[in-house]
Amino acid sequence: MGILAEQLKNQKEAQVPQGIIDTITTSDTTKLVKPIRAFMVTAPGNVSVLMNDGSSGIYPGCVAGTQYMGKILRINTTGTTATGIKGLL
């Protein structure tokens, strides 16, 4: 495998979740133990997040079983209506 092919393979692997936090506890003040790179929900709704750059916002209308990407430091209680949130590392 050439150098470029190896670099592309490593980039793709870096984007794929490597672990899971089975249950995320929402909080408006406490950050997650580790930042997550994506989340999924088991029951649909909105998910309010604090991102790595300090910005916050809402992922509206999240659908069960869909991965939503981002470097996320916290899932906020206020503004989150989805349940069964699972974090992907």
CSV table of N, CA, C and O in Angstrom, one decimal:
chain,number,residue,atom,x,y,z
A,1,MET,N,0.8,-1.2,0.0
A,1,MET,CA,0.0,0.0,0.0
A,1,MET,C,0.9,1.2,0.0
A,1,MET,O,1.8,1.3,0.8
A,2,GLY,N,0.6,2.2,-0.8
A,2,GLY,CA,1.4,3.4,-0.9
A,2,GLY,C,1.1,4.3,0.3
A,2,GLY,O,0.1,4.2,1.0
A,3,ILE,N,1.9,5.4,0.4
A,3,ILE,CA,1.8,6.3,1.5
A,3,ILE,C,0.5,7.0,1.5
A,3,ILE,O,-0.2,7.1,2.5
A,4,LEU,N,0.0,7.5,0.3
A,4,LEU,CA,-1.2,8.2,0.2
A,4,LEU,C,-2.4,7.3,0.5
A,4,LEU,O,-3.3,7.7,1.3
A,5,ALA,N,-2.4,6.1,0.0
A,5,ALA,CA,-3.5,5.2,0.4
A,5,ALA,C,-3.5,4.9,1.9
A,5,ALA,O,-4.6,4.8,2.4
A,6,GLU,N,-2.4,4.8,2.5
A,6,GLU,CA,-2.3,4.5,3.9
A,6,GLU,C,-2.9,5.7,4.7
A,6,GLU,O,-3.6,5.6,5.7
A,7,GLN,N,-2.5,6.9,4.3
A,7,GLN,CA,-3.0,8.1,4.9
A,7,GLN,C,-4.6,8.2,4.8
A,7,GLN,O,-5.3,8.6,5.7
A,8,LEU,N,-5.1,7.9,3.6
A,8,LEU,CA,-6.5,7.9,3.4
A,8,LEU,C,-7.2,6.9,4.3
A,8,LEU,O,-8.3,7.1,4.9
A,9,LYS,N,-6.6,5.7,4.4
A,9,LYS,CA,-7.2,4.6,5.2
A,9,LYS,C,-7.2,5.1,6.7
A,9,LYS,O,-8.2,4.9,7.4
A,10,ASN,N,-6.2,5.7,7.1
A,10,ASN,CA,-6.1,6.2,8.5
A,10,ASN,C,-7.1,7.3,8.8
A,10,ASN,O,-7.7,7.4,9.9
A,11,GLN,N,-7.3,8.2,7.8
A,11,GLN,CA,-8.3,9.3,7.9
A,11,GLN,C,-9.7,8.7,8.1
A,11,GLN,O,-10.5,9.1,8.9
A,12,LYS,N,-10.1,7.7,7.2
A,12,LYS,CA,-11.4,7.1,7.3
A,12,LYS,C,-11.6,6.4,8.6
A,12,LYS,O,-12.6,6.5,9.2
A,13,GLU,N,-10.6,5.7,9.1
A,13,GLU,CA,-10.7,5.0,10.4
A,13,GLU,C,-10.8,6.0,11.5
A,13,GLU,O,-11.5,5.7,12.5
A,14,ALA,N,-10.2,7.2,11.4
A,14,ALA,CA,-10.3,8.2,12.5
A,14,ALA,C,-11.7,8.8,12.5
A,14,ALA,O,-12.1,9.3,13.6
A,15,GLN,N,-12.5,8.7,11.5
A,15,GLN,CA,-13.8,9.2,11.4
A,15,GLN,C,-14.9,8.2,11.9
A,15,GLN,O,-16.0,8.6,12.2
A,16,VAL,N,-14.5,7.0,12.0
A,16,VAL,CA,-15.4,5.9,12.4
A,16,VAL,C,-15.4,5.9,13.9
A,16,VAL,O,-14.4,5.8,14.6
A,17,PRO,N,-16.6,5.8,14.6
A,17,PRO,CA,-16.6,5.7,16.0
A,17,PRO,C,-15.9,4.4,16.5
A,17,PRO,O,-16.0,3.4,15.9
A,18,GLN,N,-15.2,4.6,17.6
A,18,GLN,CA,-14.3,3.5,18.1
A,18,GLN,C,-14.9,2.9,19.4
A,18,GLN,O,-14.4,1.9,19.9
A,19,GLY,N,-16.0,3.5,20.0
A,19,GLY,CA,-16.5,3.1,21.2
A,19,GLY,C,-17.9,3.7,21.4
A,19,GLY,O,-18.4,4.5,20.6
A,20,ILE,N,-18.6,3.3,22.5
A,20,ILE,CA,-19.9,3.8,22.7
A,20,ILE,C,-20.1,4.0,24.2
A,20,ILE,O,-19.6,3.3,25.1
A,21,ILE,N,-20.8,5.1,24.5
A,21,ILE,CA,-21.3,5.4,25.9
A,21,ILE,C,-22.8,5.0,25.8
A,21,ILE,O,-23.6,5.7,25.1
A,22,ASP,N,-23.2,3.9,26.4
A,22,ASP,CA,-24.5,3.4,26.3
A,22,ASP,C,-25.6,4.3,26.7
A,22,ASP,O,-26.7,4.3,26.1
A,23,THR,N,-25.4,5.1,27.8
A,23,THR,CA,-26.4,6.0,28.3
A,23,THR,C,-25.8,7.3,28.6
A,23,THR,O,-24.8,7.4,29.4
A,24,ILE,N,-26.2,8.4,27.9
A,24,ILE,CA,-25.7,9.7,28.2
A,24,ILE,C,-26.7,10.4,29.2
A,24,ILE,O,-27.9,10.4,29.0
A,25,THR,N,-26.1,10.9,30.3
A,25,THR,CA,-26.9,11.7,31.2
A,25,THR,C,-26.8,13.2,30.8
A,25,THR,O,-25.7,13.7,30.8
A,26,THR,N,-27.9,13.8,30.5
A,26,THR,CA,-27.9,15.2,30.1
A,26,THR,C,-27.7,16.1,31.3
A,26,THR,O,-28.0,15.7,32.5
A,27,SER,N,-27.1,17.2,31.1
A,27,SER,CA,-26.8,18.2,32.1
A,27,SER,C,-26.5,19.6,31.5
A,27,SER,O,-26.0,19.6,30.4
A,28,ASP,N,-26.9,20.6,32.1
A,28,ASP,CA,-26.7,22.0,31.7
A,28,ASP,C,-25.4,22.5,32.2
A,28,ASP,O,-25.0,23.6,31.8
A,29,THR,N,-24.7,21.8,33.0
A,29,THR,CA,-23.4,22.3,33.6
A,29,THR,C,-22.2,21.3,33.5
A,29,THR,O,-21.1,21.7,33.4
A,30,THR,N,-22.5,20.0,33.6
A,30,THR,CA,-21.4,19.0,33.7
A,30,THR,C,-21.1,18.5,32.3
A,30,THR,O,-22.0,17.9,31.6
A,31,LYS,N,-19.8,18.6,31.9
A,31,LYS,CA,-19.4,18.0,30.6
A,31,LYS,C,-19.3,16.5,30.7
A,31,LYS,O,-19.1,16.0,31.8
A,32,LEU,N,-19.3,15.9,29.5
A,32,LEU,CA,-19.1,14.5,29.4
A,32,LEU,C,-17.7,14.1,29.9
A,32,LEU,O,-16.8,15.0,29.8
A,33,VAL,N,-17.5,12.9,30.4
A,33,VAL,CA,-16.1,12.5,30.8
A,33,VAL,C,-15.2,12.6,29.6
A,33,VAL,O,-14.0,13.0,29.8
A,34,LYS,N,-15.6,12.2,28.4
A,34,LYS,CA,-14.9,12.3,27.2
A,34,LYS,C,-15.7,12.9,26.1
A,34,LYS,O,-16.9,12.6,26.1
A,35,PRO,N,-15.2,13.8,25.3
A,35,PRO,CA,-16.0,14.3,24.2
A,35,PRO,C,-16.4,13.1,23.3
A,35,PRO,O,-15.7,12.2,23.1
A,36,ILE,N,-17.6,13.3,22.7
A,36,ILE,CA,-18.1,12.3,21.8
A,36,ILE,C,-18.0,12.8,20.4
A,36,ILE,O,-18.0,14.0,20.2
A,37,ARG,N,-17.9,11.9,19.4
A,37,ARG,CA,-17.8,12.4,18.0
A,37,ARG,C,-19.1,12.3,17.3
A,37,ARG,O,-19.3,12.7,16.2
A,38,ALA,N,-20.1,11.6,18.0
A,38,ALA,CA,-21.4,11.5,17.4
A,38,ALA,C,-22.4,11.0,18.5
A,38,ALA,O,-21.9,10.5,19.5
A,39,PHE,N,-23.7,11.1,18.2
A,39,PHE,CA,-24.7,10.5,19.1
A,39,PHE,C,-25.8,9.9,18.3
A,39,PHE,O,-26.0,10.2,17.1
A,40,MET,N,-26.6,9.1,18.9
A,40,MET,CA,-27.8,8.5,18.4
A,40,MET,C,-28.8,8.6,19.5
A,40,MET,O,-28.5,8.6,20.6
A,41,VAL,N,-30.1,8.5,19.1
A,41,VAL,CA,-31.2,8.5,20.0
A,41,VAL,C,-32.1,7.2,19.8
A,41,VAL,O,-32.1,6.7,18.6
A,42,THR,N,-32.7,6.8,20.8
A,42,THR,CA,-33.7,5.6,20.6
A,42,THR,C,-35.1,6.1,20.5
A,42,THR,O,-35.9,5.4,20.0
A,43,ALA,N,-35.4,7.3,21.0
A,43,ALA,CA,-36.7,7.9,20.8
A,43,ALA,C,-36.5,9.3,20.3
A,43,ALA,O,-35.7,10.1,20.8
A,44,PRO,N,-37.2,9.7,19.2
A,44,PRO,CA,-36.9,10.9,18.5
A,44,PRO,C,-37.2,12.2,19.3
A,44,PRO,O,-38.0,12.2,20.3
A,45,GLY,N,-36.6,13.3,18.8
A,45,GLY,CA,-36.8,14.6,19.5
A,45,GLY,C,-35.6,15.5,19.2
A,45,GLY,O,-34.7,15.1,18.4
A,46,ASN,N,-35.5,16.6,19.9
A,46,ASN,CA,-34.4,17.6,19.7
A,46,ASN,C,-33.3,17.2,20.7
A,46,ASN,O,-33.6,16.7,21.8
A,47,VAL,N,-32.1,17.5,20.3
A,47,VAL,CA,-30.9,17.3,21.2
A,47,VAL,C,-30.1,18.6,21.2
A,47,VAL,O,-29.6,19.1,20.2
A,48,SER,N,-30.0,19.2,22.4
A,48,SER,CA,-29.2,20.4,22.7
A,48,SER,C,-27.8,20.0,23.1
A,48,SER,O,-27.6,19.2,24.0
A,49,VAL,N,-26.8,20.7,22.4
A,49,VAL,CA,-25.4,20.3,22.7
A,49,VAL,C,-24.5,21.5,22.9
A,49,VAL,O,-24.8,22.6,22.5
A,50,LEU,N,-23.4,21.2,23.6
A,50,LEU,CA,-22.3,22.1,23.7
A,50,LEU,C,-21.2,21.5,22.9
A,50,LEU,O,-20.7,20.4,23.1
A,51,MET,N,-20.7,22.3,21.9
A,51,MET,CA,-19.7,21.8,20.9
A,51,MET,C,-18.3,22.1,21.5
A,51,MET,O,-18.1,22.9,22.4
A,52,ASN,N,-17.3,21.5,20.9
A,52,ASN,CA,-15.9,21.6,21.3
A,52,ASN,C,-15.4,23.1,21.2
A,52,ASN,O,-14.6,23.5,22.0
A,53,ASP,N,-15.9,23.9,20.2
A,53,ASP,CA,-15.5,25.2,20.1
A,53,ASP,C,-16.2,26.2,21.1
A,53,ASP,O,-15.9,27.4,21.0
A,54,GLY,N,-17.0,25.7,21.9
A,54,GLY,CA,-17.7,26.5,22.9
A,54,GLY,C,-19.1,26.9,22.4
A,54,GLY,O,-19.9,27.5,23.2
A,55,SER,N,-19.5,26.7,21.2
A,55,SER,CA,-20.8,27.1,20.7
A,55,SER,C,-21.8,26.0,21.2
A,55,SER,O,-21.4,24.9,21.5
A,56,SER,N,-23.0,26.4,21.2
A,56,SER,CA,-24.1,25.5,21.6
A,56,SER,C,-25.3,25.7,20.6
A,56,SER,O,-25.4,26.7,20.0
A,57,GLY,N,-26.1,24.6,20.5
A,57,GLY,CA,-27.2,24.7,19.6
A,57,GLY,C,-28.0,23.4,19.7
A,57,GLY,O,-27.7,22.5,20.5
A,58,ILE,N,-29.0,23.4,18.9
A,58,ILE,CA,-30.0,22.2,18.9
A,58,ILE,C,-29.9,21.5,17.6
A,58,ILE,O,-30.0,22.1,16.5
A,59,TYR,N,-29.8,20.2,17.7
A,59,TYR,CA,-30.0,19.3,16.6
A,59,TYR,C,-31.5,19.0,16.6
A,59,TYR,O,-32.0,18.3,17.4
A,60,PRO,N,-32.3,19.6,15.7
A,60,PRO,CA,-33.8,19.5,15.7
A,60,PRO,C,-34.3,18.2,15.1
A,60,PRO,O,-33.7,17.7,14.1
A,61,GLY,N,-35.3,17.6,15.6
A,61,GLY,CA,-35.9,16.4,15.0
A,61,GLY,C,-35.1,15.2,14.8
A,61,GLY,O,-35.1,14.6,13.7
A,62,CYS,N,-34.2,14.9,15.8
A,62,CYS,CA,-33.4,13.7,15.6
A,62,CYS,C,-34.2,12.4,15.5
A,62,CYS,O,-35.2,12.3,16.2
A,63,VAL,N,-33.8,11.6,14.6
A,63,VAL,CA,-34.5,10.4,14.3
A,63,VAL,C,-33.8,9.2,14.9
A,63,VAL,O,-32.6,9.1,14.9
A,64,ALA,N,-34.5,8.3,15.5
A,64,ALA,CA,-33.9,7.1,16.2
A,64,ALA,C,-33.1,6.3,15.2
A,64,ALA,O,-33.5,6.1,14.0
A,65,GLY,N,-31.9,5.9,15.6
A,65,GLY,CA,-31.0,5.1,14.8
A,65,GLY,C,-30.1,5.8,13.8
A,65,GLY,O,-29.3,5.2,13.2
A,66,THR,N,-30.2,7.1,13.8
A,66,THR,CA,-29.4,7.9,12.9
A,66,THR,C,-28.2,8.5,13.7
A,66,THR,O,-28.4,9.0,14.8
A,67,GLN,N,-27.0,8.5,13.1
A,67,GLN,CA,-25.8,9.1,13.8
A,67,GLN,C,-25.8,10.6,13.4
A,67,GLN,O,-25.9,11.0,12.3
A,68,TYR,N,-25.6,11.4,14.4
A,68,TYR,CA,-25.4,12.8,14.3
A,68,TYR,C,-24.0,13.2,14.7
A,68,TYR,O,-23.6,13.0,15.9
A,69,MET,N,-23.2,13.7,13.8
A,69,MET,CA,-21.8,13.9,14.0
A,69,MET,C,-21.5,15.3,14.6
A,69,MET,O,-22.2,16.2,14.5
A,70,GLY,N,-20.3,15.4,15.3
A,70,GLY,CA,-19.8,16.6,15.9
A,70,GLY,C,-18.9,16.3,17.0
A,70,GLY,O,-19.1,15.2,17.6
A,71,LYS,N,-18.0,17.2,17.3
A,71,LYS,CA,-17.2,17.0,18.5
A,71,LYS,C,-18.0,17.6,19.7
A,71,LYS,O,-18.0,18.9,19.8
A,72,ILE,N,-18.6,16.8,20.5
A,72,ILE,CA,-19.6,17.3,21.5
A,72,ILE,C,-19.1,17.1,22.9
A,72,ILE,O,-18.6,16.0,23.3
A,73,LEU,N,-19.1,18.2,23.7
A,73,LEU,CA,-18.6,18.1,25.1
A,73,LEU,C,-19.7,17.9,26.1
A,73,LEU,O,-19.4,17.4,27.2
A,74,ARG,N,-21.0,18.2,25.7
A,74,ARG,CA,-22.1,18.1,26.7
A,74,ARG,C,-23.4,18.0,25.9
A,74,ARG,O,-23.6,18.6,24.9
A,75,ILE,N,-24.3,17.1,26.4
A,75,ILE,CA,-25.7,17.1,25.9
A,75,ILE,C,-26.5,17.8,27.0
A,75,ILE,O,-26.5,17.4,28.2
A,76,ASN,N,-27.0,19.0,26.6
A,76,ASN,CA,-27.8,19.8,27.6
A,76,ASN,C,-29.1,19.2,27.9
A,76,ASN,O,-29.8,18.6,27.1
A,77,THR,N,-29.6,19.4,29.2
A,77,THR,CA,-30.9,19.0,29.6
A,77,THR,C,-31.9,20.0,29.0
A,77,THR,O,-32.9,19.5,28.4
A,78,THR,N,-31.7,21.3,29.1
A,78,THR,CA,-32.6,22.3,28.5
A,78,THR,C,-32.5,22.2,27.0
A,78,THR,O,-31.5,22.3,26.4
A,79,GLY,N,-33.7,22.0,26.4
A,79,GLY,CA,-33.8,21.9,24.9
A,79,GLY,C,-33.7,20.5,24.4
A,79,GLY,O,-34.0,20.3,23.2
A,80,THR,N,-33.4,19.5,25.2
A,80,THR,CA,-33.3,18.2,24.7
A,80,THR,C,-34.6,17.5,25.0
A,80,THR,O,-35.1,17.4,26.2
A,81,THR,N,-35.3,17.0,24.0
A,81,THR,CA,-36.5,16.2,24.2
A,81,THR,C,-36.4,14.8,23.8
A,81,THR,O,-37.2,13.9,24.1
A,82,ALA,N,-35.3,14.4,23.0
A,82,ALA,CA,-35.1,13.0,22.6
A,82,ALA,C,-34.6,12.3,23.9
A,82,ALA,O,-34.1,12.8,24.8
A,83,THR,N,-34.8,11.0,23.8
A,83,THR,CA,-34.4,10.1,25.0
A,83,THR,C,-33.6,8.9,24.4
A,83,THR,O,-33.6,8.7,23.2
A,84,GLY,N,-33.0,8.2,25.4
A,84,GLY,CA,-32.2,7.1,25.0
A,84,GLY,C,-31.0,7.5,24.2
A,84,GLY,O,-30.6,6.9,23.2
A,85,ILE,N,-30.3,8.5,24.6
A,85,ILE,CA,-29.1,9.1,23.9
A,85,ILE,C,-27.9,8.2,24.1
A,85,ILE,O,-27.6,8.0,25.3
A,86,LYS,N,-27.3,7.8,23.1
A,86,LYS,CA,-26.0,7.0,23.1
A,86,LYS,C,-24.9,7.8,22.5
A,86,LYS,O,-25.1,8.4,21.4
A,87,GLY,N,-23.8,7.9,23.2
A,87,GLY,CA,-22.6,8.6,22.6
A,87,GLY,C,-21.7,7.7,21.9
A,87,GLY,O,-21.4,6.6,22.4
A,88,LEU,N,-21.2,8.2,20.8
A,88,LEU,CA,-20.2,7.4,20.0
A,88,LEU,C,-18.8,8.1,20.1
A,88,LEU,O,-18.7,9.3,19.9
A,89,LEU,N,-17.8,7.3,20.5
A,89,LEU,CA,-16.5,7.8,20.8
A,89,LEU,C,-15.6,7.7,19.5
A,89,LEU,O,-15.8,6.8,18.7
